[in-house]
Amino acid sequence: MAIELKQQKKGVTHLAIQGELTIYSVLEHKEALFPYLSSAKEIQIDLADVTEIDSAGLQLLMFLKQEAVSRGITFSLSQHSEAVVEVLELLNLSKHFGDPIVISADWKSS
């Protein structure tokens, strides 16, 4: 589990999640990400390096979006990994987040 602060300026915080976003790491992720909700005007989370995501990881992303919206913070997800796209599509939640998803030509076909 790793969360990298890629950039933070003028109220915009760009973070990257690396590794698994599963029930085994979601509490650590929540504790690391939640403080940014009190200091940012906009939060962008890069998901390119998420290797696995389960329902707990998805719930965390939904929780963060809900909290951000309730605080008037712009929240977006970017660079979705193949694992993230598979789960969002399977559960028909792409529209919930409202972020554009780019499908890589390098991904394996199912």
JSON list of C-alpha atoms in Angstrom, two decimals:
[
{"chain": "A", "resi": 1, "resn": "MET", "atom": "CA", "xyz": [0.00, 0.00, 0.00]},
{"chain": "A", "resi": 2, "resn": "ALA", "atom": "CA", "xyz": [1.33, 3.36, -0.95]},
{"chain": "A", "resi": 3, "resn": "ILE", "atom": "CA", "xyz": [-0.19, 6.76, -1.47]},
{"chain": "A", "resi": 4, "resn": "GLU", "atom": "CA", "xyz": [1.97, 9.29, -3.21]},
{"chain": "A", "resi": 5, "resn": "LEU", "atom": "CA", "xyz": [1.38, 13.02, -3.07]},
{"chain": "A", "resi": 6, "resn": "LYS", "atom": "CA", "xyz": [2.14, 13.93, -6.67]},
{"chain": "A", "resi": 7, "resn": "GLN", "atom": "CA", "xyz": [1.34, 17.62, -6.48]},
{"chain": "A", "resi": 8, "resn": "GLN", "atom": "CA", "xyz": [-0.30, 20.09, -4.15]},
{"chain": "A", "resi": 9, "resn": "LYS", "atom": "CA", "xyz": [-0.73, 23.72, -5.07]},
{"chain": "A", "resi": 10, "resn": "LYS", "atom": "CA", "xyz": [-3.42, 26.37, -5.06]},
{"chain": "A", "resi": 11, "resn": "GLY", "atom": "CA", "xyz": [-5.89, 24.08, -3.31]},
{"chain": "A", "resi": 12, "resn": "VAL", "atom": "CA", "xyz": [-5.50, 21.27, -5.85]},
{"chain": "A", "resi": 13, "resn": "THR", "atom": "CA", "xyz": [-4.18, 17.99, -4.44]},
{"chain": "A", "resi": 14, "resn": "HIS", "atom": "CA", "xyz": [-3.10, 15.25, -6.84]},
{"chain": "A", "resi": 15, "resn": "LEU", "atom": "CA", "xyz": [-2.60, 11.86, -5.20]},
{"chain": "A", "resi": 16, "resn": "ALA", "atom": "CA", "xyz": [-1.72, 8.42, -6.56]},
{"chain": "A", "resi": 17, "resn": "ILE", "atom": "CA", "xyz": [-2.72, 5.09, -5.03]},
{"chain": "A", "resi": 18, "resn": "GLN", "atom": "CA", "xyz": [-0.34, 2.22, -5.65]},
{"chain": "A", "resi": 19, "resn": "GLY", "atom": "CA", "xyz": [-0.86, -1.48, -5.03]},
{"chain": "A", "resi": 20, "resn": "GLU", "atom": "CA", "xyz": [-3.96, -3.14, -3.69]},
{"chain": "A", "resi": 21, "resn": "LEU", "atom": "CA", "xyz": [-7.11, -1.30, -2.69]},
{"chain": "A", "resi": 22, "resn": "THR", "atom": "CA", "xyz": [-8.75, -4.17, -0.83]},
{"chain": "A", "resi": 23, "resn": "ILE", "atom": "CA", "xyz": [-10.28, -5.00, 2.51]},
{"chain": "A", "resi": 24, "resn": "TYR", "atom": "CA", "xyz": [-6.77, -5.70, 3.80]},
{"chain": "A", "resi": 25, "resn": "SER", "atom": "CA", "xyz": [-5.50, -2.18, 3.12]},
{"chain": "A", "resi": 26, "resn": "VAL", "atom": "CA", "xyz": [-8.59, 0.03, 2.96]},
{"chain": "A", "resi": 27, "resn": "LEU", "atom": "CA", "xyz": [-8.36, 1.28, 6.56]},
{"chain": "A", "resi": 28, "resn": "GLU", "atom": "CA", "xyz": [-4.77, 2.43, 6.01]},
{"chain": "A", "resi": 29, "resn": "HIS", "atom": "CA", "xyz": [-5.80, 4.11, 2.76]},
{"chain": "A", "resi": 30, "resn": "LYS", "atom": "CA", "xyz": [-8.72, 5.86, 4.47]},
{"chain": "A", "resi": 31, "resn": "GLU", "atom": "CA", "xyz": [-6.50, 7.15, 7.26]},
{"chain": "A", "resi": 32, "resn": "ALA", "atom": "CA", "xyz": [-3.97, 8.44, 4.72]},
{"chain": "A", "resi": 33, "resn": "LEU", "atom": "CA", "xyz": [-6.51, 10.02, 2.34]},
{"chain": "A", "resi": 34, "resn": "PHE", "atom": "CA", "xyz": [-9.12, 11.47, 4.70]},
{"chain": "A", "resi": 35, "resn": "PRO", "atom": "CA", "xyz": [-6.98, 14.40, 5.98]},
{"chain": "A", "resi": 36, "resn": "TYR", "atom": "CA", "xyz": [-6.81, 15.83, 2.46]},
{"chain": "A", "resi": 37, "resn": "LEU", "atom": "CA", "xyz": [-10.57, 16.43, 2.62]},
{"chain": "A", "resi": 38, "resn": "SER", "atom": "CA", "xyz": [-10.01, 19.16, 5.18]},
{"chain": "A", "resi": 39, "resn": "SER", "atom": "CA", "xyz": [-7.36, 21.09, 3.28]},
{"chain": "A", "resi": 40, "resn": "ALA", "atom": "CA", "xyz": [-8.06, 20.80, -0.46]},
{"chain": "A", "resi": 41, "resn": "LYS", "atom": "CA", "xyz": [-10.49, 22.54, -2.78]},
{"chain": "A", "resi": 42, "resn": "GLU", "atom": "CA", "xyz": [-9.96, 19.87, -5.41]},
{"chain": "A", "resi": 43, "resn": "ILE", "atom": "CA", "xyz": [-8.73, 16.29, -5.09]},
{"chain": "A", "resi": 44, "resn": "GLN", "atom": "CA", "xyz": [-7.56, 14.19, -8.02]},
{"chain": "A", "resi": 45, "resn": "ILE", "atom": "CA", "xyz": [-6.72, 10.54, -7.39]},
{"chain": "A", "resi": 46, "resn": "ASP", "atom": "CA", "xyz": [-4.59, 8.67, -9.93]},
{"chain": "A", "resi": 47, "resn": "LEU", "atom": "CA", "xyz": [-5.51, 4.97, -10.01]},
{"chain": "A", "resi": 48, "resn": "ALA", "atom": "CA", "xyz": [-3.02, 3.83, -12.68]},
{"chain": "A", "resi": 49, "resn": "ASP", "atom": "CA", "xyz": [-1.02, 1.70, -10.26]},
{"chain": "A", "resi": 50, "resn": "VAL", "atom": "CA", "xyz": [-3.92, 0.00, -8.46]},
{"chain": "A", "resi": 51, "resn": "THR", "atom": "CA", "xyz": [-3.26, -3.69, -8.98]},
{"chain": "A", "resi": 52, "resn": "GLU", "atom": "CA", "xyz": [-6.40, -5.04, -7.29]},
{"chain": "A", "resi": 53, "resn": "ILE", "atom": "CA", "xyz": [-9.63, -3.54, -6.00]},
{"chain": "A", "resi": 54, "resn": "ASP", "atom": "CA", "xyz": [-12.53, -5.19, -4.18]},
{"chain": "A", "resi": 55, "resn": "SER", "atom": "CA", "xyz": [-15.84, -3.96, -2.79]},
{"chain": "A", "resi": 56, "resn": "ALA", "atom": "CA", "xyz": [-14.13, -2.43, 0.26]},
{"chain": "A", "resi": 57, "resn": "GLY", "atom": "CA", "xyz": [-11.81, -0.42, -1.99]},
{"chain": "A", "resi": 58, "resn": "LEU", "atom": "CA", "xyz": [-14.74, 0.66, -4.10]},
{"chain": "A", "resi": 59, "resn": "GLN", "atom": "CA", "xyz": [-16.67, 1.68, -0.98]},
{"chain": "A", "resi": 60, "resn": "LEU", "atom": "CA", "xyz": [-13.71, 3.82, 0.09]},
{"chain": "A", "resi": 61, "resn": "LEU", "atom": "CA", "xyz": [-13.69, 5.65, -3.25]},
{"chain": "A", "resi": 62, "resn": "MET", "atom": "CA", "xyz": [-17.46, 6.18, -3.00]},
{"chain": "A", "resi": 63, "resn": "PHE", "atom": "CA", "xyz": [-17.11, 7.43, 0.59]},
{"chain": "A", "resi": 64, "resn": "LEU", "atom": "CA", "xyz": [-14.35, 9.87, -0.37]},
{"chain": "A", "resi": 65, "resn": "LYS", "atom": "CA", "xyz": [-16.45, 11.21, -3.25]},
{"chain": "A", "resi": 66, "resn": "GLN", "atom": "CA", "xyz": [-19.49, 11.61, -1.01]},
{"chain": "A", "resi": 67, "resn": "GLU", "atom": "CA", "xyz": [-17.48, 13.42, 1.67]},
{"chain": "A", "resi": 68, "resn": "ALA", "atom": "CA", "xyz": [-15.83, 15.67, -0.91]},
{"chain": "A", "resi": 69, "resn": "VAL", "atom": "CA", "xyz": [-19.16, 16.63, -2.46]},
{"chain": "A", "resi": 70, "resn": "SER", "atom": "CA", "xyz": [-20.69, 17.35, 0.96]},
{"chain": "A", "resi": 71, "resn": "ARG", "atom": "CA", "xyz": [-17.74, 19.68, 1.71]},
{"chain": "A", "resi": 72, "resn": "GLY", "atom": "CA", "xyz": [-17.88, 21.42, -1.66]},
{"chain": "A", "resi": 73, "resn": "ILE", "atom": "CA", "xyz": [-14.63, 19.83, -2.87]},
{"chain": "A", "resi": 74, "resn": "THR", "atom": "CA", "xyz": [-14.18, 18.79, -6.49]},
{"chain": "A", "resi": 75, "resn": "PHE", "atom": "CA", "xyz": [-13.25, 15.09, -6.55]},
{"chain": "A", "resi": 76, "resn": "SER", "atom": "CA", "xyz": [-12.07, 13.12, -9.54]},
{"chain": "A", "resi": 77, "resn": "LEU", "atom": "CA", "xyz": [-10.47, 9.81, -10.39]},
{"chain": "A", "resi": 78, "resn": "SER", "atom": "CA", "xyz": [-8.00, 9.51, -13.25]},
{"chain": "A", "resi": 79, "resn": "GLN", "atom": "CA", "xyz": [-5.76, 7.04, -15.04]},
{"chain": "A", "resi": 80, "resn": "HIS", "atom": "CA", "xyz": [-7.94, 4.08, -14.03]},
{"chain": "A", "resi": 81, "resn": "SER", "atom": "CA", "xyz": [-6.04, 0.80, -14.02]},
{"chain": "A", "resi": 82, "resn": "GLU", "atom": "CA", "xyz": [-7.46, -2.25, -15.75]},
{"chain": "A", "resi": 83, "resn": "ALA", "atom": "CA", "xyz": [-8.46, -3.72, -12.36]},
{"chain": "A", "resi": 84, "resn": "VAL", "atom": "CA", "xyz": [-10.42, -0.57, -11.46]},
{"chain": "A", "resi": 85, "resn": "VAL", "atom": "CA", "xyz": [-12.17, -0.37, -14.83]},
{"chain": "A", "resi": 86, "resn": "GLU", "atom": "CA", "xyz": [-13.21, -4.02, -14.63]},
{"chain": "A", "resi": 87, "resn": "VAL", "atom": "CA", "xyz": [-14.89, -3.50, -11.24]},
{"chain": "A", "resi": 88, "resn": "LEU", "atom": "CA", "xyz": [-16.54, -0.20, -12.20]},
{"chain": "A", "resi": 89, "resn": "GLU", "atom": "CA", "xyz": [-17.92, -1.72, -15.39]},
{"chain": "A", "resi": 90, "resn": "LEU", "atom": "CA", "xyz": [-19.02, -4.95, -13.69]},
{"chain": "A", "resi": 91, "resn": "LEU", "atom": "CA", "xyz": [-21.01, -2.99, -11.11]},
{"chain": "A", "resi": 92, "resn": "ASN", "atom": "CA", "xyz": [-22.13, -0.30, -13.57]},
{"chain": "A", "resi": 93, "resn": "LEU", "atom": "CA", "xyz": [-20.61, 2.46, -11.42]},
{"chain": "A", "resi": 94, "resn": "SER", "atom": "CA", "xyz": [-18.64, 4.40, -14.02]},
{"chain": "A", "resi": 95, "resn": "LYS", "atom": "CA", "xyz": [-21.39, 7.02, -14.23]},
{"chain": "A", "resi": 96, "resn": "HIS", "atom": "CA", "xyz": [-21.50, 7.38, -10.44]},
{"chain": "A", "resi": 97, "resn": "PHE", "atom": "CA", "xyz": [-18.01, 8.87, -10.45]},
{"chain": "A", "resi": 98, "resn": "GLY", "atom": "CA", "xyz": [-18.52, 10.68, -13.73]},
{"chain": "A", "resi": 99, "resn": "ASP", "atom": "CA", "xyz": [-14.85, 10.64, -14.73]},
{"chain": "A", "resi": 100, "resn": "PRO", "atom": "CA", "xyz": [-13.67, 9.78, -18.24]},
{"chain": "A", "resi": 101, "resn": "ILE", "atom": "CA", "xyz": [-12.17, 6.31, -18.49]},
{"chain": "A", "resi": 102, "resn": "VAL", "atom": "CA", "xyz": [-9.48, 5.63, -21.07]},
{"chain": "A", "resi": 103, "resn": "ILE", "atom": "CA", "xyz": [-9.12, 2.01, -22.17]},
{"chain": "A", "resi": 104, "resn": "SER", "atom": "CA", "xyz": [-5.50, 1.07, -22.86]},
{"chain": "A", "resi": 105, "resn": "ALA", "atom": "CA", "xyz": [-4.62, -0.93, -25.96]},
{"chain": "A", "resi": 106, "resn": "ASP", "atom": "CA", "xyz": [-2.09, -2.80, -23.81]},
{"chain": "A", "resi": 107, "resn": "TRP", "atom": "CA", "xyz": [-4.71, -4.43, -21.60]},
{"chain": "A", "resi": 108, "resn": "LYS", "atom": "CA", "xyz": [-5.44, -8.09, -22.10]},
{"chain": "A", "resi": 109, "resn": "SER", "atom": "CA", "xyz": [-8.75, -8.88, -23.74]},
{"chain": "A", "resi": 110, "resn": "SER", "atom": "CA", "xyz": [-11.25, -10.86, -21.69]}
]
